Coordinates of C-alpha atoms and ligand atoms in Angstrom, one line a residue:
M1 CA 182.9 175.2 -42.8
S2 CA 186.7 174.4 -42.0
L3 CA 188.4 171.4 -43.5
P4 CA 188.6 169.3 -40.3
E5 CA 185.1 170.0 -39.6
L6 CA 184.2 168.8 -43.2
A7 CA 186.1 165.8 -42.8
S8 CA 184.4 165.0 -39.4
A9 CA 180.8 165.3 -40.9
R10 CA 181.6 162.5 -43.3
P11 CA 181.9 158.9 -42.1
G12 CA 185.2 157.2 -41.7
P13 CA 185.6 153.7 -42.8
Q14 CA 182.6 151.6 -42.0
P15 CA 182.5 147.7 -40.9
G16 CA 182.0 145.4 -44.1
H17 CA 182.5 148.0 -46.5
V18 CA 185.8 148.1 -48.9
Y19 CA 187.5 151.2 -49.8
L20 CA 189.3 151.4 -53.3
V21 CA 191.8 154.1 -52.3
G22 CA 194.4 155.5 -55.0
A23 CA 197.7 155.9 -53.3
G24 CA 199.1 158.1 -55.8
P25 CA 202.4 157.7 -57.9
G26 CA 205.0 157.1 -55.1
D27 CA 205.6 160.4 -53.2
P28 CA 203.5 159.6 -50.0
E29 CA 202.4 163.1 -49.7
L30 CA 200.4 162.8 -52.9
L31 CA 197.8 160.6 -51.0
T32 CA 194.3 162.5 -50.7
L33 CA 193.1 163.4 -47.3
R34 CA 190.2 161.2 -47.7
G35 CA 192.6 158.2 -48.6
A36 CA 194.7 159.2 -45.4
R37 CA 191.7 159.1 -43.2
L38 CA 190.3 155.7 -44.4
V39 CA 193.8 154.0 -44.0
A40 CA 194.1 155.5 -40.6
G41 CA 190.8 153.7 -39.8
A42 CA 191.2 150.5 -41.5
E43 CA 191.4 147.0 -40.0
V44 CA 192.7 145.3 -43.0
V45 CA 194.9 147.1 -45.7
V46 CA 195.4 145.2 -49.0
Y47 CA 197.9 146.8 -51.0
D48 CA 200.0 146.6 -54.3
N49 CA 203.8 146.7 -55.1
L50 CA 203.8 150.3 -56.2
V51 CA 202.4 151.7 -52.9
S52 CA 204.5 153.8 -50.7
P53 CA 205.3 151.7 -47.4
L54 CA 205.0 155.1 -45.6
I55 CA 201.1 155.2 -46.6
V56 CA 200.6 151.5 -45.5
E57 CA 202.1 152.4 -42.1
L58 CA 199.2 154.9 -41.5
A59 CA 197.1 152.0 -40.7
P60 CA 196.5 151.3 -37.0
A61 CA 199.2 149.0 -35.6
A62 CA 196.6 146.3 -35.0
A63 CA 195.5 146.5 -38.6
A64 CA 196.2 143.4 -40.9
R65 CA 198.6 144.4 -43.8
I66 CA 198.4 142.1 -46.7
Y67 CA 200.8 142.7 -49.7
V68 CA 199.3 141.5 -53.1
G69 CA 201.8 143.2 -55.2
K70 CA 201.5 142.5 -58.7
K71 CA 204.1 143.0 -61.6
A72 CA 203.4 142.1 -65.1
A73 CA 205.1 138.8 -65.1
D74 CA 204.9 138.0 -61.5
H75 CA 201.6 138.0 -59.8
T76 CA 202.2 137.7 -56.1
L77 CA 198.3 136.8 -55.9
P78 CA 196.1 136.2 -58.9
Q79 CA 193.5 138.9 -59.3
D80 CA 190.6 136.3 -58.7
E81 CA 192.4 135.6 -55.3
I82 CA 192.7 139.3 -54.5
N83 CA 188.9 139.8 -55.3
A84 CA 188.1 136.8 -52.8
L85 CA 190.3 138.2 -50.1
L86 CA 188.4 141.2 -50.6
V87 CA 185.1 139.9 -50.1
R88 CA 186.0 137.4 -47.4
H89 CA 187.4 140.4 -45.1
A90 CA 184.3 142.5 -45.9
R91 CA 181.9 139.7 -45.2
A92 CA 183.6 139.3 -41.8
G93 CA 182.6 142.8 -41.0
R94 CA 186.0 144.4 -41.1
R95 CA 186.8 148.0 -42.3
V96 CA 188.9 147.1 -45.7
V97 CA 191.1 149.4 -47.5
R98 CA 192.3 148.3 -50.9
L99 CA 195.3 150.7 -51.5
K100 CA 196.3 151.0 -55.3
G101 CA 199.1 153.0 -56.8
G102 CA 198.2 156.0 -58.4
D103 CA 194.3 156.1 -59.4
P104 CA 192.2 152.8 -58.9
F105 CA 190.6 153.4 -62.2
I106 CA 193.5 154.0 -64.5
F107 CA 195.1 150.9 -65.6
G108 CA 194.7 149.6 -62.0
R109 CA 192.0 146.9 -62.3
G110 CA 189.8 148.9 -59.9
G111 CA 187.0 148.4 -62.1
E112 CA 187.2 144.6 -62.1
E113 CA 187.6 144.5 -58.4
M114 CA 184.4 146.8 -57.8
E115 CA 182.3 144.5 -60.2
T116 CA 183.2 141.7 -58.1
L117 CA 182.6 143.3 -54.9
M118 CA 179.2 144.9 -55.8
A119 CA 178.2 141.5 -57.3
A120 CA 178.9 140.0 -53.8
G121 CA 176.8 142.6 -52.2
I122 CA 179.6 144.5 -50.7
T123 CA 179.4 148.3 -50.3
V124 CA 182.4 150.1 -51.9
E125 CA 183.7 153.6 -52.1
V126 CA 186.4 154.6 -54.5
V127 CA 188.7 157.6 -53.6
P128 CA 190.6 158.7 -56.6
G129 CA 194.2 159.0 -56.5
V130 CA 196.8 161.1 -58.4
T131 CA 197.5 159.0 -61.7
A132 CA 201.1 158.3 -62.6
A133 CA 200.8 160.6 -65.7
A134 CA 199.7 163.5 -63.7
G135 CA 201.9 163.2 -60.7
I136 CA 205.1 162.0 -62.7
A137 CA 204.7 164.7 -65.3
A138 CA 204.3 167.4 -62.6
Y139 CA 207.7 166.2 -60.8
A140 CA 209.3 166.0 -64.0
G141 CA 208.3 169.5 -65.3
I142 CA 206.5 168.2 -68.5
P143 CA 203.0 170.0 -68.5
L144 CA 200.7 167.4 -70.3
T145 CA 199.0 170.2 -72.1
H146 CA 200.5 173.5 -73.2
R147 CA 198.7 175.9 -75.6
D148 CA 202.0 175.8 -78.0
H149 CA 202.4 172.0 -78.0
A150 CA 199.4 169.8 -77.2
Q151 CA 195.7 170.5 -76.9
S152 CA 194.9 166.8 -76.1
V153 CA 196.2 164.0 -74.0
V154 CA 196.1 160.4 -74.4
F155 CA 196.9 157.6 -71.7
A156 CA 197.7 154.3 -73.3
T157 CA 198.9 151.0 -71.9
G158 CA 202.0 149.2 -73.6
F159 CA 201.0 146.0 -71.8
L160 CA 198.1 144.1 -73.4
K161 CA 196.8 140.8 -71.9
D162 CA 197.8 138.7 -74.8
G163 CA 201.2 140.2 -75.4
A164 CA 200.1 141.8 -78.8
L165 CA 200.7 145.4 -79.1
E166 CA 197.6 146.1 -81.2
L167 CA 196.8 149.8 -80.4
D168 CA 195.2 152.3 -82.4
W169 CA 198.3 153.6 -84.0
P170 CA 196.7 156.4 -86.0
M171 CA 195.2 158.0 -83.1
L172 CA 197.9 157.7 -81.0
A173 CA 200.3 159.3 -83.6
R174 CA 198.2 162.5 -84.0
P175 CA 200.3 165.8 -83.9
N176 CA 199.6 168.5 -81.1
Q177 CA 198.9 165.8 -78.6
T178 CA 200.9 164.2 -75.6
L179 CA 200.8 160.7 -75.3
V180 CA 201.6 158.9 -72.2
I181 CA 202.2 155.2 -72.1
Y182 CA 202.0 153.3 -69.1
M183 CA 203.8 149.9 -68.8
G184 CA 205.5 150.2 -72.1
I185 CA 209.2 150.0 -71.3
S186 CA 209.9 146.4 -72.3
R187 CA 208.4 147.2 -75.8
L188 CA 209.8 150.9 -76.1
G189 CA 211.6 150.4 -79.3
E190 CA 208.7 148.8 -81.0
I191 CA 206.3 151.6 -79.6
C192 CA 208.5 154.5 -80.7
A193 CA 208.9 152.7 -84.4
R194 CA 205.3 152.4 -84.8
L195 CA 204.5 156.0 -83.8
V196 CA 207.1 157.2 -86.5
E197 CA 205.6 154.7 -89.1
H198 CA 202.1 156.3 -88.4
G199 CA 203.2 160.0 -88.9
L200 CA 204.9 161.4 -85.9
P201 CA 208.2 163.2 -87.1
A202 CA 211.4 160.9 -85.7
S203 CA 212.4 164.2 -84.2
T204 CA 209.5 164.4 -81.9
P205 CA 210.6 164.7 -78.1
A206 CA 210.1 161.8 -75.9
G207 CA 210.9 160.8 -72.5
V208 CA 210.9 158.1 -69.9
I209 CA 210.7 158.8 -66.1
E210 CA 211.5 155.8 -63.8
R211 CA 210.1 155.8 -60.1
G212 CA 208.6 159.3 -60.6
T213 CA 207.9 161.5 -57.7
T214 CA 210.1 159.4 -55.5
A215 CA 213.8 159.8 -54.1
Q216 CA 214.9 157.6 -57.0
Q217 CA 213.4 159.6 -59.8
R218 CA 215.5 159.3 -63.1
V219 CA 214.6 161.0 -66.4
A220 CA 215.8 160.1 -70.0
V221 CA 214.6 162.7 -72.7
A222 CA 215.5 162.2 -76.1
T223 CA 213.7 161.8 -79.5
L224 CA 211.4 159.2 -80.9
A225 CA 214.7 158.2 -83.1
D226 CA 216.9 157.5 -80.1
L227 CA 214.8 157.2 -76.9
A228 CA 215.0 153.4 -76.7
G229 CA 218.7 153.6 -76.9
Q230 CA 219.0 156.3 -74.3
V231 CA 216.9 154.2 -72.1
A232 CA 218.9 151.0 -72.4
R233 CA 222.0 152.8 -71.8
A234 CA 220.7 154.4 -68.7
G235 CA 219.7 150.9 -67.5
I236 CA 216.1 152.5 -66.7
R237 CA 213.7 149.7 -65.6
P238 CA 210.1 149.5 -64.5
P239 CA 208.3 151.1 -63.0
A240 CA 208.6 153.7 -65.6
L241 CA 206.4 156.1 -67.8
T242 CA 206.8 157.1 -71.3
V243 CA 205.7 160.6 -72.3
V244 CA 205.7 161.7 -76.1
G245 CA 205.3 165.1 -77.5
G246 CA 206.3 168.5 -78.0
V247 CA 205.8 169.2 -74.2
V248 CA 208.7 166.9 -73.3
G249 CA 211.0 169.6 -75.1
L250 CA 210.2 171.8 -72.1
Y251 CA 211.8 169.5 -69.4
P252 CA 215.2 170.8 -69.6
R253 CA 213.7 174.3 -68.7
L254 CA 210.9 173.3 -66.3
A255 CA 212.4 170.4 -64.3
W256 CA 212.3 171.4 -60.7
F257 CA 212.1 168.3 -58.7
Q258 CA 215.4 167.4 -57.0
P259 CA 215.2 163.9 -55.7
D260 CA 217.1 163.2 -52.6
A261 CA 218.7 160.0 -52.0
G262 CA 218.8 160.5 -48.4
E263 CA 214.9 160.1 -48.0
P264 CA 213.6 156.8 -47.5
P265 CA 212.5 155.0 -50.8
A266 CA 208.9 155.4 -51.8
H267 CA 208.9 152.2 -53.6
P268 CA 210.9 149.0 -52.6
P269 CA 214.6 149.0 -54.0
H270 CA 214.9 147.6 -57.5
A271 CA 217.7 145.3 -57.7
G272 CA 219.8 145.9 -60.6
C273 CA 219.3 149.7 -60.9
S274 CA 222.3 151.2 -62.5
A275 CA 223.9 154.7 -62.0
I276 CA 221.2 157.2 -60.9
H277 CA 220.7 160.6 -63.0
R278 CA 218.7 162.5 -60.5
G279 CA 216.3 165.1 -62.1
E280 CA 218.5 165.3 -65.5
A281 CA 218.4 163.8 -68.8
A282 CA 220.6 160.7 -69.4
D283 CA 222.5 162.0 -72.1
D284 CA 225.3 159.6 -72.6
Ligands
LIG301 C1 199.5 148.6 -63.4 S1 199.9 150.3 -63.8 C2 199.1 151.1 -62.6 C3 198.7 152.8 -62.8 C4 198.2 153.3 -61.7 N1 196.8 152.9 -61.3 C5 197.9 154.7 -61.9 O1 197.1 155.4 -62.0 O2 199.2 155.4 -62.2 C6 201.5 150.7 -63.3 C7 202.3 151.5 -64.3 O3 202.0 152.8 -64.2 C8 203.4 153.2 -64.3 N2 203.8 154.0 -62.8 C9 203.3 153.9 -61.8 N3 204.0 154.7 -60.8 C10 205.0 155.0 -61.4 C11 206.1 155.8 -61.0 N4 206.3 156.1 -59.7 N5 207.0 156.1 -62.0 C12 207.0 155.7 -63.1 N6 205.9 155.0 -63.7 C13 205.0 154.8 -62.7 C14 204.2 152.5 -64.8 O4 204.3 152.4 -66.2 C15 203.9 151.1 -64.3 O5 204.1 150.1 -65.2

């Protein structure tokens, strides 16, 4: 069976259903085929701030496009109102696509939305997306595992509900492991210090990637000792991902992605961004 035949054998979006679709980390071409097909048949698209506008544009002209963008300190719509919105549109019998950055189930509150929808008796399908860690590491030329450097990978969040940075530091600071931290930029200095305190050498390679996989991608690579300073000097801002471990040392050799500022931005432009170091370490 060919891929188009396979796709047509599966149903497109159904009335009254909600599809939690991972939009990937930025580059719109990283959307899955299933995700693209569901968006193209949607009547309502509800999307976050890290979703590429080019993916939202795949929806039919008549579809309602509802932005519910969330940033840590600036919730455009509180989570319970997003849940209520999804339930309302599904109950009205519409084909609803909930587009979330990266993968819906990785630091995306997809589980919370699904619990609410299912409790309300609504049928939900989840379409995985390329999570930021996988997509951004790939575009930055940082393999998350490598036989010489890392036999395990850990995804952690640097943003906790109550603001406390109470993570399992001994586990995060294990050797021969790659650590990927989502949403950790505002606490970067503290995170690096805690990792060193719990046993990682201060010379461990570490990097931060801003707006990874997009035309605005910038990479700062340093060590745990000086990463926070490099990132501050380069003016790197969220959305940004931190990667720690020996694999980051491969970046200068494996970086392949050449962001092209001539392409349309995959994320809305971020006010206050300073000089761009495209595809290069910020090594001032
Ligand atoms: C709320 S989390 C959502 C993660 C998403 N569900 C995923 O699977 O990638 C948002 C965080 O993901 C990271 N992130 C997402 N897209 C990014 C990008 N293009 N460049 C850098 N970091 C990104 C940042 O750490 C950002 O603060």
